[in-house]
PDB file of C-alpha atoms and ligand atoms in Angstrom:
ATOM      1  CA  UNK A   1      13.874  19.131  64.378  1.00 78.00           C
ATOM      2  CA  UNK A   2      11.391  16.582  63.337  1.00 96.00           C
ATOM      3  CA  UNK A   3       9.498  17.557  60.578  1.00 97.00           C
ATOM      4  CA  UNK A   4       5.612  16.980  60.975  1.00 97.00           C
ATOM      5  CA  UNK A   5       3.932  14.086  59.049  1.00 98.00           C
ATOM      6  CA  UNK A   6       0.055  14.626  58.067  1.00 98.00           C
ATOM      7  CA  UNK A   7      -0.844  10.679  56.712  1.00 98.00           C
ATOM      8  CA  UNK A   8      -4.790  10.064  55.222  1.00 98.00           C
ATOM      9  CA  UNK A   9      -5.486   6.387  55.840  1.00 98.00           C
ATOM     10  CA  UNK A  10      -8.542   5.785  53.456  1.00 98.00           C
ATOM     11  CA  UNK A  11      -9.273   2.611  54.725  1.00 98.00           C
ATOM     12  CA  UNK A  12     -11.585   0.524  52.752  1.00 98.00           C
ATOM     13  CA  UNK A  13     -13.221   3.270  51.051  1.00 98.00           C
ATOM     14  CA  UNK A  14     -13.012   4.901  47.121  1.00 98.00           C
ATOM     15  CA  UNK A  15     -13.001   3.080  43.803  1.00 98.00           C
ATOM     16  CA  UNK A  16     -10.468   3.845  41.674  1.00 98.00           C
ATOM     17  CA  UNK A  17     -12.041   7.152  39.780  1.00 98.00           C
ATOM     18  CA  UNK A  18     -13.167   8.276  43.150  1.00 98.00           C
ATOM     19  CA  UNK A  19      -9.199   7.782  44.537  1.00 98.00           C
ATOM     20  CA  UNK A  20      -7.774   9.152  41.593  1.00 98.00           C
ATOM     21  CA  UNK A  21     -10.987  12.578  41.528  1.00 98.00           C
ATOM     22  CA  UNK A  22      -9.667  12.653  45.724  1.00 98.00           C
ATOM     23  CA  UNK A  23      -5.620  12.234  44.679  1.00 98.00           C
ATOM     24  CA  UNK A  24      -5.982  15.136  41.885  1.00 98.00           C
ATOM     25  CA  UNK A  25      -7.304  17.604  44.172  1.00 98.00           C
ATOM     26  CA  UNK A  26      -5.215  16.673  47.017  1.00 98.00           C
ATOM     27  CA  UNK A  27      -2.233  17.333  44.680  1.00 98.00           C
ATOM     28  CA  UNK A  28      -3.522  20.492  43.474  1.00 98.00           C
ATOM     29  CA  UNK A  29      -4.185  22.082  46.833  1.00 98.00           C
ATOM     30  CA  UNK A  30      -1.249  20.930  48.746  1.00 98.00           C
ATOM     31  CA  UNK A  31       1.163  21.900  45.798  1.00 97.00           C
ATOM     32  CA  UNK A  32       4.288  23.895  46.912  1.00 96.00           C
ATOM     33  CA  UNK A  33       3.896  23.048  50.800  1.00 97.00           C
ATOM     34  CA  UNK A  34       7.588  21.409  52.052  1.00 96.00           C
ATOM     35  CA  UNK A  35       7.542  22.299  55.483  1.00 96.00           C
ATOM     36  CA  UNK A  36       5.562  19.514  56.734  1.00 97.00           C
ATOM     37  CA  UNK A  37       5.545  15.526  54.706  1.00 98.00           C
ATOM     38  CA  UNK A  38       1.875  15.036  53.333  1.00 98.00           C
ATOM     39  CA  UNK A  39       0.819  10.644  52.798  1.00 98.00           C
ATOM     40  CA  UNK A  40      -2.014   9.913  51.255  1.00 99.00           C
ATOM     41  CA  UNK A  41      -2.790   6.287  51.876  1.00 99.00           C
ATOM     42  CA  UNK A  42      -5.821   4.362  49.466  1.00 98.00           C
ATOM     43  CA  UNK A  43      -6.790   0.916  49.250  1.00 98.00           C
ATOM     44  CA  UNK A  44      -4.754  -1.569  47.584  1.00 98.00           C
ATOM     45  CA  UNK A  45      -6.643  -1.486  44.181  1.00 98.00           C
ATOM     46  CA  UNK A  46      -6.098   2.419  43.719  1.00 98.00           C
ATOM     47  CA  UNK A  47      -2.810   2.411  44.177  1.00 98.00           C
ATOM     48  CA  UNK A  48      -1.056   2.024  40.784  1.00 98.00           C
ATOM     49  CA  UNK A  49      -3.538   4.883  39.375  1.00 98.00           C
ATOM     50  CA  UNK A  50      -3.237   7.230  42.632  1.00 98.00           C
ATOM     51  CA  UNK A  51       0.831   6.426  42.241  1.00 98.00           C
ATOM     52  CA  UNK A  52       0.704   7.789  38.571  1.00 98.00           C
ATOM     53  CA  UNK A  53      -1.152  10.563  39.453  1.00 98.00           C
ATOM     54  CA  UNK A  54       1.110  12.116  42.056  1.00 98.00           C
ATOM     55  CA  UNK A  55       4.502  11.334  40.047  1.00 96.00           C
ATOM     56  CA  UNK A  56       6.476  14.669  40.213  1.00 95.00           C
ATOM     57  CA  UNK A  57       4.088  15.464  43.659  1.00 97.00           C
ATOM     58  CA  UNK A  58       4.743  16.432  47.151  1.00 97.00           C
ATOM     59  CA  UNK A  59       2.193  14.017  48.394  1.00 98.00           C
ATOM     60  CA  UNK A  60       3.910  10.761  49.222  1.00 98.00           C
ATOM     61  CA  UNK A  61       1.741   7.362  49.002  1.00 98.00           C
ATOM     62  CA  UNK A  62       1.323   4.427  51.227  1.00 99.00           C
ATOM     63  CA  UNK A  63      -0.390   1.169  51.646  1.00 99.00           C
ATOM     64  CA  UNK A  64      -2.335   0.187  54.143  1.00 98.00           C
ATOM     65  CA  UNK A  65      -1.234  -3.027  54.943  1.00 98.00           C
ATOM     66  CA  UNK A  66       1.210  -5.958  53.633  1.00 98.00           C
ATOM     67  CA  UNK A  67       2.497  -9.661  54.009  1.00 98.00           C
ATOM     68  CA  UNK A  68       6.593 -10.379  55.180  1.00 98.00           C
ATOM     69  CA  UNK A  69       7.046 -11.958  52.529  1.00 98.00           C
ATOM     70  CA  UNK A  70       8.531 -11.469  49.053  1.00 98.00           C
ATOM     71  CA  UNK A  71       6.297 -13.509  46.992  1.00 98.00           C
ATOM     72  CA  UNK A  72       5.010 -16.730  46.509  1.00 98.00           C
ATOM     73  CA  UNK A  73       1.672 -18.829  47.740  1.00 98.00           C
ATOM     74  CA  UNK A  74      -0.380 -16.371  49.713  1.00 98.00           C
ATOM     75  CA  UNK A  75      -3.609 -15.827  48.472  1.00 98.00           C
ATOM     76  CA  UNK A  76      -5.010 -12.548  48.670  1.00 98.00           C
ATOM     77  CA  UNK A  77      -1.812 -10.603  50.103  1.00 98.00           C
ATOM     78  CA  UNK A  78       0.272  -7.918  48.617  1.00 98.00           C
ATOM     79  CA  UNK A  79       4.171  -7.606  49.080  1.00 98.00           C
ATOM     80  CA  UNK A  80       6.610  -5.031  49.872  1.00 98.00           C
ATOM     81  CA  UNK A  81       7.955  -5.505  46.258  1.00 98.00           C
ATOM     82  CA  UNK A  82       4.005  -4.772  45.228  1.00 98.00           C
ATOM     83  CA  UNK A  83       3.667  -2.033  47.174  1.00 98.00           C
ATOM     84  CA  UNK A  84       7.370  -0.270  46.090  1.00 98.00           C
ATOM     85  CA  UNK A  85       6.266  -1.560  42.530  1.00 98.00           C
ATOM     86  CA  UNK A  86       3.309   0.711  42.701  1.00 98.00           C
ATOM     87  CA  UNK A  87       5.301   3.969  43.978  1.00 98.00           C
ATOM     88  CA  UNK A  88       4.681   3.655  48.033  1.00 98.00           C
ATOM     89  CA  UNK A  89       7.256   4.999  50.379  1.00 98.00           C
ATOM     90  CA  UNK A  90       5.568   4.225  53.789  1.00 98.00           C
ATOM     91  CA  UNK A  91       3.156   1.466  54.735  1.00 99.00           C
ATOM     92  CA  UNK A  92       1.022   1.502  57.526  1.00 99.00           C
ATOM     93  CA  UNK A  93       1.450  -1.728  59.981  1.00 99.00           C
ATOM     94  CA  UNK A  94      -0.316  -3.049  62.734  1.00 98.00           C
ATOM     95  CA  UNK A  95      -3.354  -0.855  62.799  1.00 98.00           C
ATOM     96  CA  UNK A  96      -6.021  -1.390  65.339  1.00 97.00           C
ATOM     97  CA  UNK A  97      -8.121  -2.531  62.798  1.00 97.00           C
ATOM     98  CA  UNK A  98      -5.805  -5.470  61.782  1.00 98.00           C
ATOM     99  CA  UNK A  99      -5.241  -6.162  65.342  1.00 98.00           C
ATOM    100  CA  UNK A 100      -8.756  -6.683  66.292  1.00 96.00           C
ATOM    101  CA  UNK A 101     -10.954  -7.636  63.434  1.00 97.00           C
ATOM    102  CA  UNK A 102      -8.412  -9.817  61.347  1.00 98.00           C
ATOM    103  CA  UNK A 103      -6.300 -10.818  64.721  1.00 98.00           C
ATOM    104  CA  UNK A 104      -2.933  -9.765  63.804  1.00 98.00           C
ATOM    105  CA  UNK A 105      -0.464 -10.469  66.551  1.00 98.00           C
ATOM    106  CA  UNK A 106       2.821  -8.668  67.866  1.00 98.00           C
ATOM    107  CA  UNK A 107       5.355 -11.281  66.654  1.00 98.00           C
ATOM    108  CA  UNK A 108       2.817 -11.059  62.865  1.00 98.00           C
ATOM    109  CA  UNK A 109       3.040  -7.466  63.126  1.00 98.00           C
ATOM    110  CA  UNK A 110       6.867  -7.315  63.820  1.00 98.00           C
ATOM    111  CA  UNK A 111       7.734  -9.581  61.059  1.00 98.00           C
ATOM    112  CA  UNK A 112       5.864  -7.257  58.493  1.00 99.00           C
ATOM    113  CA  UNK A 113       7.925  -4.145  59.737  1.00 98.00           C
ATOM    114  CA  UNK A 114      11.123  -5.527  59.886  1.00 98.00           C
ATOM    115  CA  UNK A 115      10.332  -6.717  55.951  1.00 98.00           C
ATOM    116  CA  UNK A 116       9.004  -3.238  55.358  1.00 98.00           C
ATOM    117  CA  UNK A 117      12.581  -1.705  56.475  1.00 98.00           C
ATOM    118  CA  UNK A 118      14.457  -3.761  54.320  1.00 98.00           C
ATOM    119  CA  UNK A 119      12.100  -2.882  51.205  1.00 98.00           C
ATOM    120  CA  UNK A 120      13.118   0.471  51.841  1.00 98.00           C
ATOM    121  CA  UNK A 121       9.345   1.321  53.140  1.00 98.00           C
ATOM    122  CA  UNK A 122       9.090   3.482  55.894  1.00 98.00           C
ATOM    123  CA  UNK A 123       6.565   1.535  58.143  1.00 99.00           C
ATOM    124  CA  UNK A 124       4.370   3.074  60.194  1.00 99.00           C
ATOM    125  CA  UNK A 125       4.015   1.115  63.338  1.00 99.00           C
ATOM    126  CA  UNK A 126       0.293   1.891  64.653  1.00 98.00           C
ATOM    127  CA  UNK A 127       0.239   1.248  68.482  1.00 98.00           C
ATOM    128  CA  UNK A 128      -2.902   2.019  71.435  1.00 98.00           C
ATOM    129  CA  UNK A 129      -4.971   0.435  74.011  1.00 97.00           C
ATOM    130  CA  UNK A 130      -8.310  -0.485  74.068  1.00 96.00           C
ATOM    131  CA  UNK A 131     -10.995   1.307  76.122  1.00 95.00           C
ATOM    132  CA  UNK A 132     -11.301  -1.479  78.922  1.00 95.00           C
ATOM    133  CA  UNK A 133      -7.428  -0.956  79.199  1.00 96.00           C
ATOM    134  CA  UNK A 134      -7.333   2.534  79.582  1.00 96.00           C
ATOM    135  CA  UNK A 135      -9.768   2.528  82.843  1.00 94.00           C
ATOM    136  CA  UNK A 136      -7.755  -0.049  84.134  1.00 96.00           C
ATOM    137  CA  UNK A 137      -5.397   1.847  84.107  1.00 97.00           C
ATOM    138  CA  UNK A 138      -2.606  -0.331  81.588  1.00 98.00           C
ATOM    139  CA  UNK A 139      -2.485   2.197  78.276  1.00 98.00           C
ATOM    140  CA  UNK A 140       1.033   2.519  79.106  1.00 98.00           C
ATOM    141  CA  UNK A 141       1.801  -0.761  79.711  1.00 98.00           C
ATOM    142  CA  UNK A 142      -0.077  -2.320  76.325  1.00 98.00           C
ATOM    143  CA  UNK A 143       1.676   1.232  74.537  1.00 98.00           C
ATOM    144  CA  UNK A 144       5.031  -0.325  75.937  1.00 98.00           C
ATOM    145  CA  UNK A 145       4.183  -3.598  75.073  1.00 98.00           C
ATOM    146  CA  UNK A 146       2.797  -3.397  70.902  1.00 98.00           C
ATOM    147  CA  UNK A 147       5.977  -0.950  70.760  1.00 98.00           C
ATOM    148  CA  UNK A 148       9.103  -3.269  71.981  1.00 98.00           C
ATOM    149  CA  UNK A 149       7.484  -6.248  70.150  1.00 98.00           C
ATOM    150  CA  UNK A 150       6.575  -3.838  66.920  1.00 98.00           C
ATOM    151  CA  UNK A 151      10.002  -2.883  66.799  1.00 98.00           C
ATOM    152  CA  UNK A 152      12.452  -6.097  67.980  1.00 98.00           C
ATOM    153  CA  UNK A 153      15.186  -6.317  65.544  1.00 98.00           C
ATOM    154  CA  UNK A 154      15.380  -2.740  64.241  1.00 98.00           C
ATOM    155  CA  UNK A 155      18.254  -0.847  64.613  1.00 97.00           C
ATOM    156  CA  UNK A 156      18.904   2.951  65.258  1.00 97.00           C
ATOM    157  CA  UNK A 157      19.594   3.247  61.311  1.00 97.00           C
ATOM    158  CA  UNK A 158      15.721   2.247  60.237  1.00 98.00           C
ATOM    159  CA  UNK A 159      13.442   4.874  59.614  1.00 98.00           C
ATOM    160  CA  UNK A 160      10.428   4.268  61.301  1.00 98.00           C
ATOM    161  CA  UNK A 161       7.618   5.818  62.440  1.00 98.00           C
ATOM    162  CA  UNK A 162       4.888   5.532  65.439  1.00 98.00           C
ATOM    163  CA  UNK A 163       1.486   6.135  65.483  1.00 98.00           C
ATOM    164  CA  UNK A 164      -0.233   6.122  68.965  1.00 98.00           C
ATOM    165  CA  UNK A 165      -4.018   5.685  67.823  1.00 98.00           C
ATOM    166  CA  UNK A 166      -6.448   5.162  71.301  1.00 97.00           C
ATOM    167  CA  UNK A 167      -9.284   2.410  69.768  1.00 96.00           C
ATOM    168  CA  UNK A 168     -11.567   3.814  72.032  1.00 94.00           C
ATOM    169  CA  UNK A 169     -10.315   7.582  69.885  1.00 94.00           C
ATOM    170  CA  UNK A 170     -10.969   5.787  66.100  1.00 91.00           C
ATOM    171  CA  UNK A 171     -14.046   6.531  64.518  1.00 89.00           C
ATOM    172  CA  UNK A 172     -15.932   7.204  67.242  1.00 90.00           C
ATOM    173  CA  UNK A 173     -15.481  11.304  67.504  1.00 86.00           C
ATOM    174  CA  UNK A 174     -13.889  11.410  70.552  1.00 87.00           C
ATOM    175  CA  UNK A 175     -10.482  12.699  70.746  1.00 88.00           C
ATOM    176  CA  UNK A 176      -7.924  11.939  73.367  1.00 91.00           C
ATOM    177  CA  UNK A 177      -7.531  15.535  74.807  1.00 96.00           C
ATOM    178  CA  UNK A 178      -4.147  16.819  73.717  1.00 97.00           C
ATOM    179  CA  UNK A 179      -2.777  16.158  77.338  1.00 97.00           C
ATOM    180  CA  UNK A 180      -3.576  12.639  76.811  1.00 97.00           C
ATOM    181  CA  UNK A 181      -1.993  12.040  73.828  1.00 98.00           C
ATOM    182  CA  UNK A 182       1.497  14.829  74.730  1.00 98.00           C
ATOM    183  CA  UNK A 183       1.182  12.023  78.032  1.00 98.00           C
ATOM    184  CA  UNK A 184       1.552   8.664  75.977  1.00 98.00           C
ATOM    185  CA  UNK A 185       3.954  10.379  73.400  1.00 98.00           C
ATOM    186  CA  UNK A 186       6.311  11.456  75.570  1.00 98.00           C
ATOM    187  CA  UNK A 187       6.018   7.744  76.974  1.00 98.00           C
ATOM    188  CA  UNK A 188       6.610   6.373  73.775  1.00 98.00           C
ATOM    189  CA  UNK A 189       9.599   8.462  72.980  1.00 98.00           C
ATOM    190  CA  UNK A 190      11.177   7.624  76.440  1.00 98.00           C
ATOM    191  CA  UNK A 191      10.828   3.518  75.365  1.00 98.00           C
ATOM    192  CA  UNK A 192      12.743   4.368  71.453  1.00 98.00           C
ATOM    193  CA  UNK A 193      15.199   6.343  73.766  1.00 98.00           C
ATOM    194  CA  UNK A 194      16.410   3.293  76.006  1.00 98.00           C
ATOM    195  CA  UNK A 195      15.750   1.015  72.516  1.00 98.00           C
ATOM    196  CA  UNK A 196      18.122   3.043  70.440  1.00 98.00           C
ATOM    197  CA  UNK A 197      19.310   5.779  71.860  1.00 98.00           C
ATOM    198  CA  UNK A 198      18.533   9.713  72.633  1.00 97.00           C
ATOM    199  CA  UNK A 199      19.311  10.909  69.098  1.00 97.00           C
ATOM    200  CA  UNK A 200      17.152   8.358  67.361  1.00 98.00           C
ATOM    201  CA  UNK A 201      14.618   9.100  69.735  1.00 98.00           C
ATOM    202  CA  UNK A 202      14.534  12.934  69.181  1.00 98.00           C
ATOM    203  CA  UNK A 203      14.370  12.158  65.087  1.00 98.00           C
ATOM    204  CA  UNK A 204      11.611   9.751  65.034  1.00 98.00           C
ATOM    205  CA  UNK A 205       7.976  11.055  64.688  1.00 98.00           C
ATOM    206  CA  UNK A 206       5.118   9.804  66.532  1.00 98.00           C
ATOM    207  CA  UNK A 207       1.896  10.454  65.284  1.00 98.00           C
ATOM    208  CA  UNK A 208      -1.427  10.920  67.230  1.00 98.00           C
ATOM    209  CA  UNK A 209      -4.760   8.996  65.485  1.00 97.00           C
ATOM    210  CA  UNK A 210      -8.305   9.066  66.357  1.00 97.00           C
ATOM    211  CA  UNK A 211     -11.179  11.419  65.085  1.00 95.00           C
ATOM    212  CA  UNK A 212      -8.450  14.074  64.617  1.00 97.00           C
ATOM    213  CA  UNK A 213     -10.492  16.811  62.595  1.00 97.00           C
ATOM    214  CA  UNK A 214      -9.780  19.803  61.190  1.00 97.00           C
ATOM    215  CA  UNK A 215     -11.156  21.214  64.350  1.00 96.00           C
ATOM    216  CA  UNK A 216      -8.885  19.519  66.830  1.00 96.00           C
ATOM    217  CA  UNK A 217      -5.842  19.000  64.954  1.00 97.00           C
ATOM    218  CA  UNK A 218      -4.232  22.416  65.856  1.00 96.00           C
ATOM    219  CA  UNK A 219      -4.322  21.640  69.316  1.00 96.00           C
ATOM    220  CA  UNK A 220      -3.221  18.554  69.332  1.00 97.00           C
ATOM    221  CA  UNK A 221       0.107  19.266  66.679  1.00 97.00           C
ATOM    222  CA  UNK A 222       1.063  22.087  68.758  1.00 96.00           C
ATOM    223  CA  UNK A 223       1.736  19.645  71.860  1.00 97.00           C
ATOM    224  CA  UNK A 224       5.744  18.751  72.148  1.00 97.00           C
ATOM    225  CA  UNK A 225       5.954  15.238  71.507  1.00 98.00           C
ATOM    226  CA  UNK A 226       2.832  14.846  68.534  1.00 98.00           C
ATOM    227  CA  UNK A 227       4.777  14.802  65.445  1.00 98.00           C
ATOM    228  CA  UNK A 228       1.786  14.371  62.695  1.00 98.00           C
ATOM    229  CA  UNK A 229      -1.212  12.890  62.530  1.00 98.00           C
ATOM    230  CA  UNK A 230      -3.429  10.087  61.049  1.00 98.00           C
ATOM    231  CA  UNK A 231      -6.330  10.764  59.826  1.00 98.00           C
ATOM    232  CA  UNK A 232      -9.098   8.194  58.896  1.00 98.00           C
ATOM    233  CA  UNK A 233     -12.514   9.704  58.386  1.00 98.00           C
ATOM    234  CA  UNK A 234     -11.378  13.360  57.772  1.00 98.00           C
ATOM    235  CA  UNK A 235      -8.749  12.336  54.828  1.00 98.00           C
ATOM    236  CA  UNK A 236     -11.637  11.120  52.702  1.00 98.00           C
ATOM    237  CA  UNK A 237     -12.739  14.673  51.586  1.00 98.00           C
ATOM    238  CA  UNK A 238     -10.556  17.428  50.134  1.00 98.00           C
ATOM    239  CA  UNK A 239     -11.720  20.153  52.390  1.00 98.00           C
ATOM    240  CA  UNK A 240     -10.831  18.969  55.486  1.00 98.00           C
ATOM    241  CA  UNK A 241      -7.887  16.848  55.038  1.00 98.00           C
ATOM    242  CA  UNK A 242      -6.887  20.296  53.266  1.00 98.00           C
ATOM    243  CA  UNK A 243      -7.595  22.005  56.061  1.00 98.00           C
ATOM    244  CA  UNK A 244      -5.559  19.712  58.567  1.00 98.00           C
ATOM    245  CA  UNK A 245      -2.733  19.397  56.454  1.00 98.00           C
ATOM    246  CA  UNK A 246      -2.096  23.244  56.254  1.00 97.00           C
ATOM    247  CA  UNK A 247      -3.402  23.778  60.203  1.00 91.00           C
ATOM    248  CA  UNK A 248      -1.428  26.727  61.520  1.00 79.00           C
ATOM    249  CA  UNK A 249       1.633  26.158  63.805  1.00 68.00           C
ATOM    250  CA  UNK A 250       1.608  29.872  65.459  1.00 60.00           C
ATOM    251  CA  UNK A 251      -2.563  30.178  65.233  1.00 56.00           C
TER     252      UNK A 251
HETATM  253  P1  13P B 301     -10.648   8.274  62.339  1.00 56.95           P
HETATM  254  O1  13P B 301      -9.857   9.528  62.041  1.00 56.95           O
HETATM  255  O2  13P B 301     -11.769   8.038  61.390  1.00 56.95           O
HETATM  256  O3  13P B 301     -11.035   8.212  63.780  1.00 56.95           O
HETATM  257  O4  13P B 301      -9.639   7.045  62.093  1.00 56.95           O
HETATM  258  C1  13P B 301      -8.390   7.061  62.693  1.00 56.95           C
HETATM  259  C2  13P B 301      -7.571   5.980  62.142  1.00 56.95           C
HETATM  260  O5  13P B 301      -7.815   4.810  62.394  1.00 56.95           O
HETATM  261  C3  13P B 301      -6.468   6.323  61.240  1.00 56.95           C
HETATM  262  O6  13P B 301      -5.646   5.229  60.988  1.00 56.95           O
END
């Protein structure tokens, strides 16, 4: 049984008192929920203060983004060692908005999650095709694509996890239908099955991302194969990250 993963990414937004006023509450009003993993992932600059503020909590922290490489003479980038420095357990990789504003490529991409493994970071490997690619009919072949080069080198011991975010789905308020997403899930957890194997296939969560709000997300986490979510826009408020995180399973 794969147990459901409910990640905020906050993007570029909240100074550190904001992060820290948005982290207390969080913590407050999730408290005591174990059934489902909770992430709550702020901007680079929050995280030491956000990290200290959730020691002894259920809600798990993550960065946003990171270089391969250890340390050394990159200016401006953080490292895995920064980011497990700071208290993070997951980072998020490859997100559409790295792709296609700051031109991260595949082989790029791959290189930071196969760092992220060995830092004992979960990465979370964000994957989805562009609107262009979707009415010509190739999501499934980009999907297949950003997922065997995202992942080359693993092996069926890494913890990993996927996040199939649409572009044409982030930011804009419209939300794959859950049929979509249940079609490129199931997709996606055919592809980890012949890359490692049924069992690591059935354990790994794939996450659905893309204007998921507190009014969709119960439709679209009761679908088989949509293990969690990732929420931009909606995890910046209490209220209605709240509201997604404790969405009802049997409502
Ligand atoms: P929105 O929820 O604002 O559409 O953002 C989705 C996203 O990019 C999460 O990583």
């Amino acid at each position: 049984m794969r147990k459901l993963l409910i990640a905020g990414n906050w993007k570029m937004n909240k100074t550190v008192p904001e992060a820290l006023e948005l982290a207390g509450e969080l913590k407050r009003r999730l408290d005591g929920i174990s059934d489902r993993d909770i992430l709550i992932c702020p901007p680079f600059t929050a995280l030491y203060a956000v990290g200290k503020e959730l020691e002894g909590s259920n809600v798990k922290l993550g960065g946003q983004n990171m270089y391969f490489e250890e340390q050394g003479a990159f200016t401006g980038e953080i490292s895995p060692v920064m980011l497990r420095d700071v208290g993070c357990s997951y980072v998020i990789l490859g997100h559409s908005e790295r792709r296609h504003i700051f031109g991260e490529t595949d082989d790029l991409i791959n290189k930071k999650v196969l760092s992220a493994v060995k830092h004992d970071l979960i990465p979370i490997l964000c994957v989805g095709e562009l609107l262009e690619e979707r009415e010509a009919g190739r999501t499934k072949e980009v999907v297949k694509n950003q997922v065997l080069e995202g992942l080359k080198g693993l092996t069926p011991l890494d913890e990993f996890v996927i996040a199939y975010e649409p572009v044409w789905a982030i930011g804009t308020g419209k939300t794959a239908t859950p049929e979509q997403a249940e079609e490129v899930h199931s997709f996606i957890r055919e592809l980890l099955s012949d890359l490692f194997g049924r069992e690591k296939a059935e354990l790994t969560r794939i996450l659905y991302g893309g204007s998921v709000k507190p009014e969709n997300a119960g439709e679209l986490l009761k679908m088989e194969n949509v293990d969690g979510a990732l929420v931009g826009g909606a995890s910046l408020k209490a209220d209605s990250f709240e509201k997604i995180v404790k969405f009802d399973a049997e409502g």
